[in-house]
Amino acid sequence: MKIILTQEVSGLGTPGDIVEVKNGYGRNYLLPQGFAIQWTKGAEKQVVVIKRARDAREIRDLGQANEVKEQLSGLKVTLIARSGNGGRLFGSITPAEIADAVKAAGGPVLDRRRLELPGHIKTTGSYNVQVKLHPEVTATFPVNVVAAK
C-alpha cells in the first residue's frame, strides 16, 4: 500500500514522505490515527505543501542543530506540578508541558513531537529528556519536577 505521511513516524519517515507499507499497517493504524493519507495523484500535489510547512519549522542544518544542542546543555528546566503524598503527581507531565517549560527557561522553541520522555513522568524528581534535533544530532537535558506548594 502506498501512503503519504502527514506526521513523523519513527522508523518510517517524516511528513510528506511517500512510503510503501503493508496493507494492514496502513489501513488499521496509520490512516485511522491520522499519521498518513492514501496516495493518489492529487494527494501527491499536497506533498509540496506539507514539505514547505516542515521546512519552516525544522532545524536547517547540522550546524544549527549543534547550536541548539549547546543551548539545551546549559539549561535548567524546572516544572511545577500538583502532587499528593510521597511526591506522586495528579496526572503526568506531557511533552507539550516540557516544551513550554524549555521556552520559559530561555531555551529554544522545541517541537513536542520530537521529545522522547523516559517513560511516563508521574512523580517528582529529576529526569533526562531527549530531543531529536536532526537525524544525526540528539540532545539530552535534565528536567526537574517539583511539587507545588
Short mmCIF file of N, CA and C in Angstrom, two decimals:
data_model
loop_
_atom_site.label_atom_id
_atom_site.label_comp_id
_atom_site.label_asym_id
_atom_site.label_seq_id
_atom_site.Cartn_x
_atom_site.Cartn_y
_atom_site.Cartn_z
N MET A 1 0.85 -1.17 0.00
CA MET A 1 0.00 0.00 0.00
C MET A 1 0.90 1.23 0.00
N LYS A 2 0.60 2.18 -0.86
CA LYS A 2 1.37 3.40 -0.98
C LYS A 2 0.63 4.51 -0.23
N ILE A 3 1.35 5.16 0.71
CA ILE A 3 0.73 6.22 1.51
C ILE A 3 1.65 7.44 1.56
N ILE A 4 1.07 8.55 1.98
CA ILE A 4 1.82 9.79 2.18
C ILE A 4 1.73 10.13 3.66
N LEU A 5 2.87 10.24 4.32
CA LEU A 5 2.89 10.54 5.76
C LEU A 5 2.52 12.00 6.01
N THR A 6 1.68 12.24 7.01
CA THR A 6 1.31 13.59 7.40
C THR A 6 1.97 14.00 8.71
N GLN A 7 2.50 13.02 9.45
CA GLN A 7 3.23 13.28 10.69
C GLN A 7 4.46 12.39 10.70
N GLU A 8 5.40 12.72 11.58
CA GLU A 8 6.59 11.90 11.70
C GLU A 8 6.25 10.57 12.37
N VAL A 9 6.70 9.47 11.77
CA VAL A 9 6.50 8.14 12.33
C VAL A 9 7.89 7.53 12.48
N SER A 10 8.25 7.15 13.71
CA SER A 10 9.58 6.60 13.97
C SER A 10 9.82 5.37 13.12
N GLY A 11 10.96 5.33 12.49
CA GLY A 11 11.35 4.17 11.69
C GLY A 11 10.70 4.12 10.32
N LEU A 12 9.86 5.11 9.99
CA LEU A 12 9.18 5.08 8.70
C LEU A 12 9.48 6.31 7.87
N GLY A 13 9.37 7.49 8.46
CA GLY A 13 9.68 8.70 7.70
C GLY A 13 9.13 9.95 8.35
N THR A 14 9.23 11.05 7.60
CA THR A 14 8.80 12.35 8.07
C THR A 14 7.62 12.83 7.24
N PRO A 15 6.94 13.89 7.66
CA PRO A 15 5.78 14.37 6.91
C PRO A 15 6.13 14.69 5.46
N GLY A 16 5.28 14.24 4.56
CA GLY A 16 5.49 14.48 3.15
C GLY A 16 6.17 13.34 2.42
N ASP A 17 6.68 12.37 3.15
CA ASP A 17 7.34 11.23 2.52
C ASP A 17 6.29 10.28 1.95
N ILE A 18 6.57 9.76 0.77
CA ILE A 18 5.71 8.74 0.16
C ILE A 18 6.39 7.40 0.43
N VAL A 19 5.69 6.53 1.16
CA VAL A 19 6.29 5.25 1.55
C VAL A 19 5.36 4.10 1.19
N GLU A 20 5.93 2.94 1.07
CA GLU A 20 5.20 1.70 0.80
C GLU A 20 5.18 0.90 2.10
N VAL A 21 3.97 0.58 2.58
CA VAL A 21 3.81 -0.20 3.81
C VAL A 21 2.89 -1.37 3.55
N LYS A 22 2.86 -2.31 4.49
CA LYS A 22 1.94 -3.43 4.37
C LYS A 22 0.51 -2.92 4.51
N ASN A 23 -0.41 -3.59 3.83
CA ASN A 23 -1.81 -3.14 3.78
C ASN A 23 -2.43 -3.00 5.17
N GLY A 24 -2.23 -3.98 6.04
CA GLY A 24 -2.83 -3.94 7.38
C GLY A 24 -2.30 -2.80 8.22
N TYR A 25 -1.00 -2.54 8.15
CA TYR A 25 -0.38 -1.47 8.93
C TYR A 25 -0.94 -0.11 8.50
N GLY A 26 -1.06 0.07 7.20
CA GLY A 26 -1.59 1.33 6.69
C GLY A 26 -3.07 1.49 6.99
N ARG A 27 -3.85 0.46 6.70
CA ARG A 27 -5.30 0.52 6.81
C ARG A 27 -5.77 0.54 8.27
N ASN A 28 -5.10 -0.20 9.15
CA ASN A 28 -5.56 -0.35 10.53
C ASN A 28 -4.91 0.61 11.52
N TYR A 29 -3.75 1.18 11.18
CA TYR A 29 -3.07 2.04 12.14
C TYR A 29 -2.79 3.44 11.58
N LEU A 30 -2.03 3.54 10.50
CA LEU A 30 -1.58 4.84 10.02
C LEU A 30 -2.73 5.73 9.55
N LEU A 31 -3.64 5.19 8.76
CA LEU A 31 -4.74 6.00 8.25
C LEU A 31 -5.73 6.41 9.34
N PRO A 32 -6.22 5.50 10.21
CA PRO A 32 -7.17 5.92 11.25
C PRO A 32 -6.58 6.89 12.27
N GLN A 33 -5.29 6.76 12.57
CA GLN A 33 -4.66 7.64 13.54
C GLN A 33 -4.35 9.02 12.96
N GLY A 34 -4.46 9.16 11.65
CA GLY A 34 -4.17 10.44 11.00
C GLY A 34 -2.70 10.66 10.73
N PHE A 35 -1.91 9.59 10.81
CA PHE A 35 -0.48 9.71 10.53
C PHE A 35 -0.18 9.74 9.04
N ALA A 36 -1.15 9.33 8.22
CA ALA A 36 -0.92 9.23 6.78
C ALA A 36 -2.24 9.41 6.04
N ILE A 37 -2.10 9.68 4.73
CA ILE A 37 -3.25 9.70 3.84
C ILE A 37 -2.97 8.76 2.68
N GLN A 38 -4.03 8.28 2.06
CA GLN A 38 -3.91 7.37 0.92
C GLN A 38 -3.22 8.10 -0.23
N TRP A 39 -2.35 7.42 -0.94
CA TRP A 39 -1.65 8.04 -2.06
C TRP A 39 -2.55 8.09 -3.28
N THR A 40 -2.65 9.27 -3.87
CA THR A 40 -3.29 9.47 -5.18
C THR A 40 -2.48 10.55 -5.88
N LYS A 41 -2.75 10.76 -7.16
CA LYS A 41 -2.02 11.82 -7.87
C LYS A 41 -2.34 13.19 -7.28
N GLY A 42 -3.60 13.39 -6.90
CA GLY A 42 -3.98 14.67 -6.29
C GLY A 42 -3.34 14.86 -4.93
N ALA A 43 -3.28 13.79 -4.16
CA ALA A 43 -2.67 13.87 -2.83
C ALA A 43 -1.17 14.11 -2.93
N GLU A 44 -0.58 13.63 -4.00
CA GLU A 44 0.86 13.83 -4.16
C GLU A 44 1.18 15.32 -4.33
N LYS A 45 0.23 16.07 -4.89
CA LYS A 45 0.44 17.52 -5.00
C LYS A 45 0.43 18.18 -3.63
N GLN A 46 -0.28 17.58 -2.67
CA GLN A 46 -0.30 18.13 -1.31
C GLN A 46 1.04 17.93 -0.61
N VAL A 47 1.84 17.01 -1.10
CA VAL A 47 3.14 16.75 -0.51
C VAL A 47 3.99 18.02 -0.52
N VAL A 48 3.88 18.79 -1.57
CA VAL A 48 4.64 20.03 -1.67
C VAL A 48 4.26 20.97 -0.52
N VAL A 49 2.98 21.08 -0.22
CA VAL A 49 2.52 21.95 0.87
C VAL A 49 3.01 21.43 2.22
N ILE A 50 2.94 20.12 2.42
CA ILE A 50 3.38 19.51 3.67
C ILE A 50 4.88 19.73 3.87
N LYS A 51 5.66 19.55 2.81
CA LYS A 51 7.11 19.72 2.92
C LYS A 51 7.48 21.18 3.17
N ARG A 52 6.74 22.09 2.59
CA ARG A 52 7.01 23.51 2.81
C ARG A 52 6.78 23.87 4.28
N ALA A 53 5.71 23.34 4.88
CA ALA A 53 5.44 23.59 6.29
C ALA A 53 6.51 22.95 7.17
N ARG A 54 6.97 21.75 6.79
CA ARG A 54 8.02 21.08 7.57
C ARG A 54 9.32 21.88 7.52
N ASP A 55 9.67 22.41 6.34
CA ASP A 55 10.89 23.18 6.22
C ASP A 55 10.86 24.45 7.05
N ALA A 56 9.68 25.01 7.23
CA ALA A 56 9.56 26.25 8.00
C ALA A 56 9.88 26.03 9.47
N ARG A 57 9.53 24.86 10.02
CA ARG A 57 9.75 24.65 11.46
C ARG A 57 10.94 23.75 11.77
N GLU A 58 11.55 23.16 10.77
CA GLU A 58 12.65 22.24 11.00
C GLU A 58 13.97 22.97 11.14
N ILE A 59 14.82 22.43 11.90
CA ILE A 59 16.16 22.98 12.07
C ILE A 59 16.89 22.81 10.74
N ARG A 60 17.50 23.87 10.28
CA ARG A 60 18.01 23.94 8.92
C ARG A 60 19.14 22.94 8.60
N ASP A 61 20.16 22.93 9.42
CA ASP A 61 21.31 22.08 9.08
C ASP A 61 21.97 21.56 10.34
N LEU A 62 23.03 20.81 10.14
CA LEU A 62 23.75 20.20 11.26
C LEU A 62 24.35 21.25 12.19
N GLY A 63 24.84 22.34 11.64
CA GLY A 63 25.43 23.40 12.45
C GLY A 63 24.42 24.03 13.39
N GLN A 64 23.22 24.31 12.87
CA GLN A 64 22.18 24.88 13.71
C GLN A 64 21.72 23.89 14.77
N ALA A 65 21.67 22.61 14.42
CA ALA A 65 21.29 21.59 15.39
C ALA A 65 22.30 21.53 16.53
N ASN A 66 23.58 21.65 16.21
CA ASN A 66 24.61 21.64 17.26
C ASN A 66 24.52 22.89 18.14
N GLU A 67 24.14 24.05 17.56
CA GLU A 67 23.96 25.26 18.36
C GLU A 67 22.81 25.09 19.35
N VAL A 68 21.71 24.51 18.88
CA VAL A 68 20.56 24.29 19.75
C VAL A 68 20.92 23.29 20.85
N LYS A 69 21.73 22.28 20.50
CA LYS A 69 22.17 21.30 21.49
C LYS A 69 22.99 21.97 22.58
N GLU A 70 23.85 22.91 22.21
CA GLU A 70 24.65 23.65 23.19
C GLU A 70 23.76 24.49 24.09
N GLN A 71 22.72 25.12 23.52
CA GLN A 71 21.79 25.91 24.33
C GLN A 71 21.09 25.02 25.36
N LEU A 72 20.69 23.83 24.94
CA LEU A 72 19.98 22.93 25.83
C LEU A 72 20.87 22.36 26.92
N SER A 73 22.16 22.19 26.63
CA SER A 73 23.05 21.57 27.61
C SER A 73 23.23 22.44 28.86
N GLY A 74 23.18 23.75 28.71
CA GLY A 74 23.37 24.64 29.85
C GLY A 74 22.08 25.11 30.48
N LEU A 75 20.98 24.51 30.12
CA LEU A 75 19.67 24.96 30.57
C LEU A 75 19.20 24.23 31.82
N LYS A 76 18.57 24.95 32.73
CA LYS A 76 17.98 24.36 33.93
C LYS A 76 16.46 24.47 33.78
N VAL A 77 15.81 23.35 33.49
CA VAL A 77 14.37 23.33 33.29
C VAL A 77 13.70 22.78 34.53
N THR A 78 12.75 23.55 35.08
CA THR A 78 12.02 23.13 36.26
C THR A 78 10.53 23.23 35.98
N LEU A 79 9.82 22.16 36.29
CA LEU A 79 8.37 22.11 36.13
C LEU A 79 7.74 22.03 37.51
N ILE A 80 6.72 22.84 37.73
CA ILE A 80 5.99 22.79 38.99
C ILE A 80 4.65 22.12 38.72
N ALA A 81 4.38 21.06 39.48
CA ALA A 81 3.15 20.30 39.27
C ALA A 81 2.50 19.98 40.61
N ARG A 82 1.20 19.85 40.60
CA ARG A 82 0.48 19.48 41.82
C ARG A 82 0.76 18.02 42.13
N SER A 83 0.98 17.76 43.41
CA SER A 83 1.27 16.38 43.81
C SER A 83 0.64 16.07 45.15
N GLY A 84 0.52 14.79 45.41
CA GLY A 84 -0.02 14.32 46.67
C GLY A 84 1.08 13.86 47.59
N ASN A 85 0.73 12.99 48.52
CA ASN A 85 1.72 12.47 49.46
C ASN A 85 2.76 11.62 48.74
N GLY A 86 3.99 11.72 49.17
CA GLY A 86 5.06 10.92 48.60
C GLY A 86 5.55 11.40 47.25
N GLY A 87 5.13 12.58 46.82
CA GLY A 87 5.61 13.11 45.55
C GLY A 87 4.92 12.58 44.32
N ARG A 88 3.82 11.88 44.47
CA ARG A 88 3.08 11.35 43.32
C ARG A 88 2.23 12.46 42.72
N LEU A 89 2.35 12.67 41.40
CA LEU A 89 1.65 13.76 40.73
C LEU A 89 0.19 13.42 40.47
N PHE A 90 -0.63 14.46 40.39
CA PHE A 90 -2.00 14.31 39.94
C PHE A 90 -1.94 14.39 38.41
N GLY A 91 -1.98 13.27 37.73
CA GLY A 91 -1.78 13.25 36.28
C GLY A 91 -0.32 12.97 35.98
N SER A 92 0.12 13.38 34.80
CA SER A 92 1.52 13.18 34.43
C SER A 92 2.00 14.36 33.61
N ILE A 93 3.31 14.44 33.45
CA ILE A 93 3.93 15.51 32.68
C ILE A 93 3.92 15.11 31.21
N THR A 94 3.47 16.02 30.34
CA THR A 94 3.38 15.74 28.91
C THR A 94 4.54 16.41 28.16
N PRO A 95 4.82 15.94 26.95
CA PRO A 95 5.87 16.59 26.15
C PRO A 95 5.56 18.07 25.87
N ALA A 96 4.29 18.42 25.71
CA ALA A 96 3.93 19.82 25.47
C ALA A 96 4.30 20.69 26.67
N GLU A 97 4.10 20.18 27.88
CA GLU A 97 4.46 20.94 29.07
C GLU A 97 5.97 21.13 29.16
N ILE A 98 6.72 20.11 28.77
CA ILE A 98 8.18 20.23 28.80
C ILE A 98 8.65 21.23 27.76
N ALA A 99 8.06 21.22 26.56
CA ALA A 99 8.44 22.17 25.52
C ALA A 99 8.15 23.60 25.98
N ASP A 100 7.02 23.81 26.65
CA ASP A 100 6.69 25.14 27.18
C ASP A 100 7.66 25.56 28.28
N ALA A 101 8.06 24.62 29.13
CA ALA A 101 9.00 24.92 30.22
C ALA A 101 10.37 25.28 29.67
N VAL A 102 10.80 24.62 28.59
CA VAL A 102 12.10 24.94 27.98
C VAL A 102 12.06 26.36 27.43
N LYS A 103 10.97 26.70 26.77
CA LYS A 103 10.83 28.05 26.22
C LYS A 103 10.81 29.08 27.34
N ALA A 104 10.09 28.80 28.44
CA ALA A 104 10.01 29.72 29.57
C ALA A 104 11.36 29.88 30.27
N ALA A 105 12.20 28.85 30.23
CA ALA A 105 13.51 28.91 30.87
C ALA A 105 14.53 29.63 30.00
N GLY A 106 14.09 30.13 28.85
CA GLY A 106 15.01 30.87 27.98
C GLY A 106 15.67 30.01 26.92
N GLY A 107 15.17 28.80 26.72
CA GLY A 107 15.73 27.92 25.72
C GLY A 107 15.05 28.09 24.37
N PRO A 108 15.46 27.29 23.40
CA PRO A 108 14.87 27.37 22.06
C PRO A 108 13.46 26.78 22.04
N VAL A 109 12.71 27.12 21.01
CA VAL A 109 11.38 26.56 20.82
C VAL A 109 11.56 25.14 20.27
N LEU A 110 10.98 24.15 20.97
CA LEU A 110 11.11 22.75 20.57
C LEU A 110 9.77 22.21 20.11
N ASP A 111 9.82 21.31 19.15
CA ASP A 111 8.62 20.63 18.69
C ASP A 111 8.33 19.49 19.66
N ARG A 112 7.14 19.48 20.25
CA ARG A 112 6.80 18.49 21.26
C ARG A 112 6.85 17.07 20.72
N ARG A 113 6.67 16.90 19.41
CA ARG A 113 6.68 15.56 18.82
C ARG A 113 8.08 14.97 18.74
N ARG A 114 9.09 15.81 18.87
CA ARG A 114 10.47 15.32 18.80
C ARG A 114 11.05 14.98 20.17
N LEU A 115 10.29 15.27 21.24
CA LEU A 115 10.75 14.96 22.59
C LEU A 115 10.51 13.49 22.90
N GLU A 116 11.49 12.86 23.52
CA GLU A 116 11.39 11.46 23.93
C GLU A 116 11.54 11.40 25.44
N LEU A 117 10.43 11.09 26.12
CA LEU A 117 10.45 11.02 27.57
C LEU A 117 10.93 9.65 28.04
N PRO A 118 11.52 9.59 29.23
CA PRO A 118 11.97 8.30 29.78
C PRO A 118 10.82 7.52 30.42
N GLY A 119 9.74 7.34 29.72
CA GLY A 119 8.55 6.71 30.29
C GLY A 119 7.59 7.79 30.76
N HIS A 120 6.57 7.41 31.48
CA HIS A 120 5.61 8.37 32.00
C HIS A 120 6.20 9.04 33.23
N ILE A 121 6.12 10.37 33.26
CA ILE A 121 6.63 11.13 34.40
C ILE A 121 5.45 11.37 35.33
N LYS A 122 5.39 10.59 36.43
CA LYS A 122 4.25 10.64 37.35
C LYS A 122 4.66 10.94 38.79
N THR A 123 5.97 11.18 39.02
CA THR A 123 6.43 11.52 40.36
C THR A 123 7.39 12.70 40.27
N THR A 124 7.61 13.36 41.41
CA THR A 124 8.56 14.45 41.44
C THR A 124 9.97 13.87 41.36
N GLY A 125 10.90 14.68 40.90
CA GLY A 125 12.28 14.23 40.79
C GLY A 125 12.94 14.79 39.55
N SER A 126 14.11 14.28 39.24
CA SER A 126 14.86 14.73 38.09
C SER A 126 14.84 13.67 37.00
N TYR A 127 14.62 14.09 35.77
CA TYR A 127 14.53 13.18 34.63
C TYR A 127 15.38 13.72 33.49
N ASN A 128 15.95 12.82 32.69
CA ASN A 128 16.67 13.20 31.49
C ASN A 128 15.77 13.01 30.29
N VAL A 129 15.55 14.09 29.53
CA VAL A 129 14.68 14.07 28.37
C VAL A 129 15.55 14.23 27.12
N GLN A 130 15.25 13.43 26.11
CA GLN A 130 15.98 13.53 24.84
C GLN A 130 15.12 14.23 23.82
N VAL A 131 15.77 14.99 22.93
CA VAL A 131 15.08 15.63 21.82
C VAL A 131 15.91 15.37 20.56
N LYS A 132 15.24 14.91 19.52
CA LYS A 132 15.92 14.62 18.26
C LYS A 132 15.87 15.88 17.41
N LEU A 133 17.00 16.59 17.35
CA LEU A 133 17.07 17.87 16.65
C LEU A 133 17.31 17.71 15.15
N HIS A 134 18.02 16.67 14.79
CA HIS A 134 18.44 16.43 13.40
C HIS A 134 18.65 14.93 13.31
N PRO A 135 18.60 14.34 12.13
CA PRO A 135 18.83 12.90 12.05
C PRO A 135 20.15 12.44 12.68
N GLU A 136 21.13 13.34 12.76
CA GLU A 136 22.43 12.97 13.32
C GLU A 136 22.68 13.56 14.71
N VAL A 137 21.78 14.42 15.19
CA VAL A 137 22.01 15.11 16.46
C VAL A 137 20.84 14.87 17.41
N THR A 138 21.16 14.31 18.58
CA THR A 138 20.18 14.13 19.65
C THR A 138 20.72 14.79 20.91
N ALA A 139 19.92 15.66 21.50
CA ALA A 139 20.34 16.36 22.71
C ALA A 139 19.61 15.79 23.91
N THR A 140 20.29 15.77 25.05
CA THR A 140 19.70 15.33 26.31
C THR A 140 19.83 16.47 27.31
N PHE A 141 18.72 16.75 28.01
CA PHE A 141 18.76 17.79 29.02
C PHE A 141 17.96 17.36 30.23
N PRO A 142 18.34 17.85 31.43
CA PRO A 142 17.63 17.45 32.65
C PRO A 142 16.37 18.29 32.86
N VAL A 143 15.33 17.63 33.35
CA VAL A 143 14.08 18.29 33.73
C VAL A 143 13.82 17.94 35.18
N ASN A 144 13.65 18.96 36.01
CA ASN A 144 13.40 18.75 37.42
C ASN A 144 11.92 19.02 37.69
N VAL A 145 11.21 18.04 38.20
CA VAL A 145 9.79 18.17 38.52
C VAL A 145 9.68 18.36 40.02
N VAL A 146 9.07 19.48 40.44
CA VAL A 146 8.91 19.77 41.85
C VAL A 146 7.43 19.93 42.18
N ALA A 147 7.10 19.70 43.45
CA ALA A 147 5.72 19.80 43.91
C ALA A 147 5.33 21.25 44.13
N ALA A 148 4.12 21.59 43.75
CA ALA A 148 3.60 22.94 44.00
C ALA A 148 3.29 23.08 45.48
N LYS A 149 3.53 24.24 46.02
CA LYS A 149 3.30 24.49 47.45
C LYS A 149 1.87 24.91 47.67
#
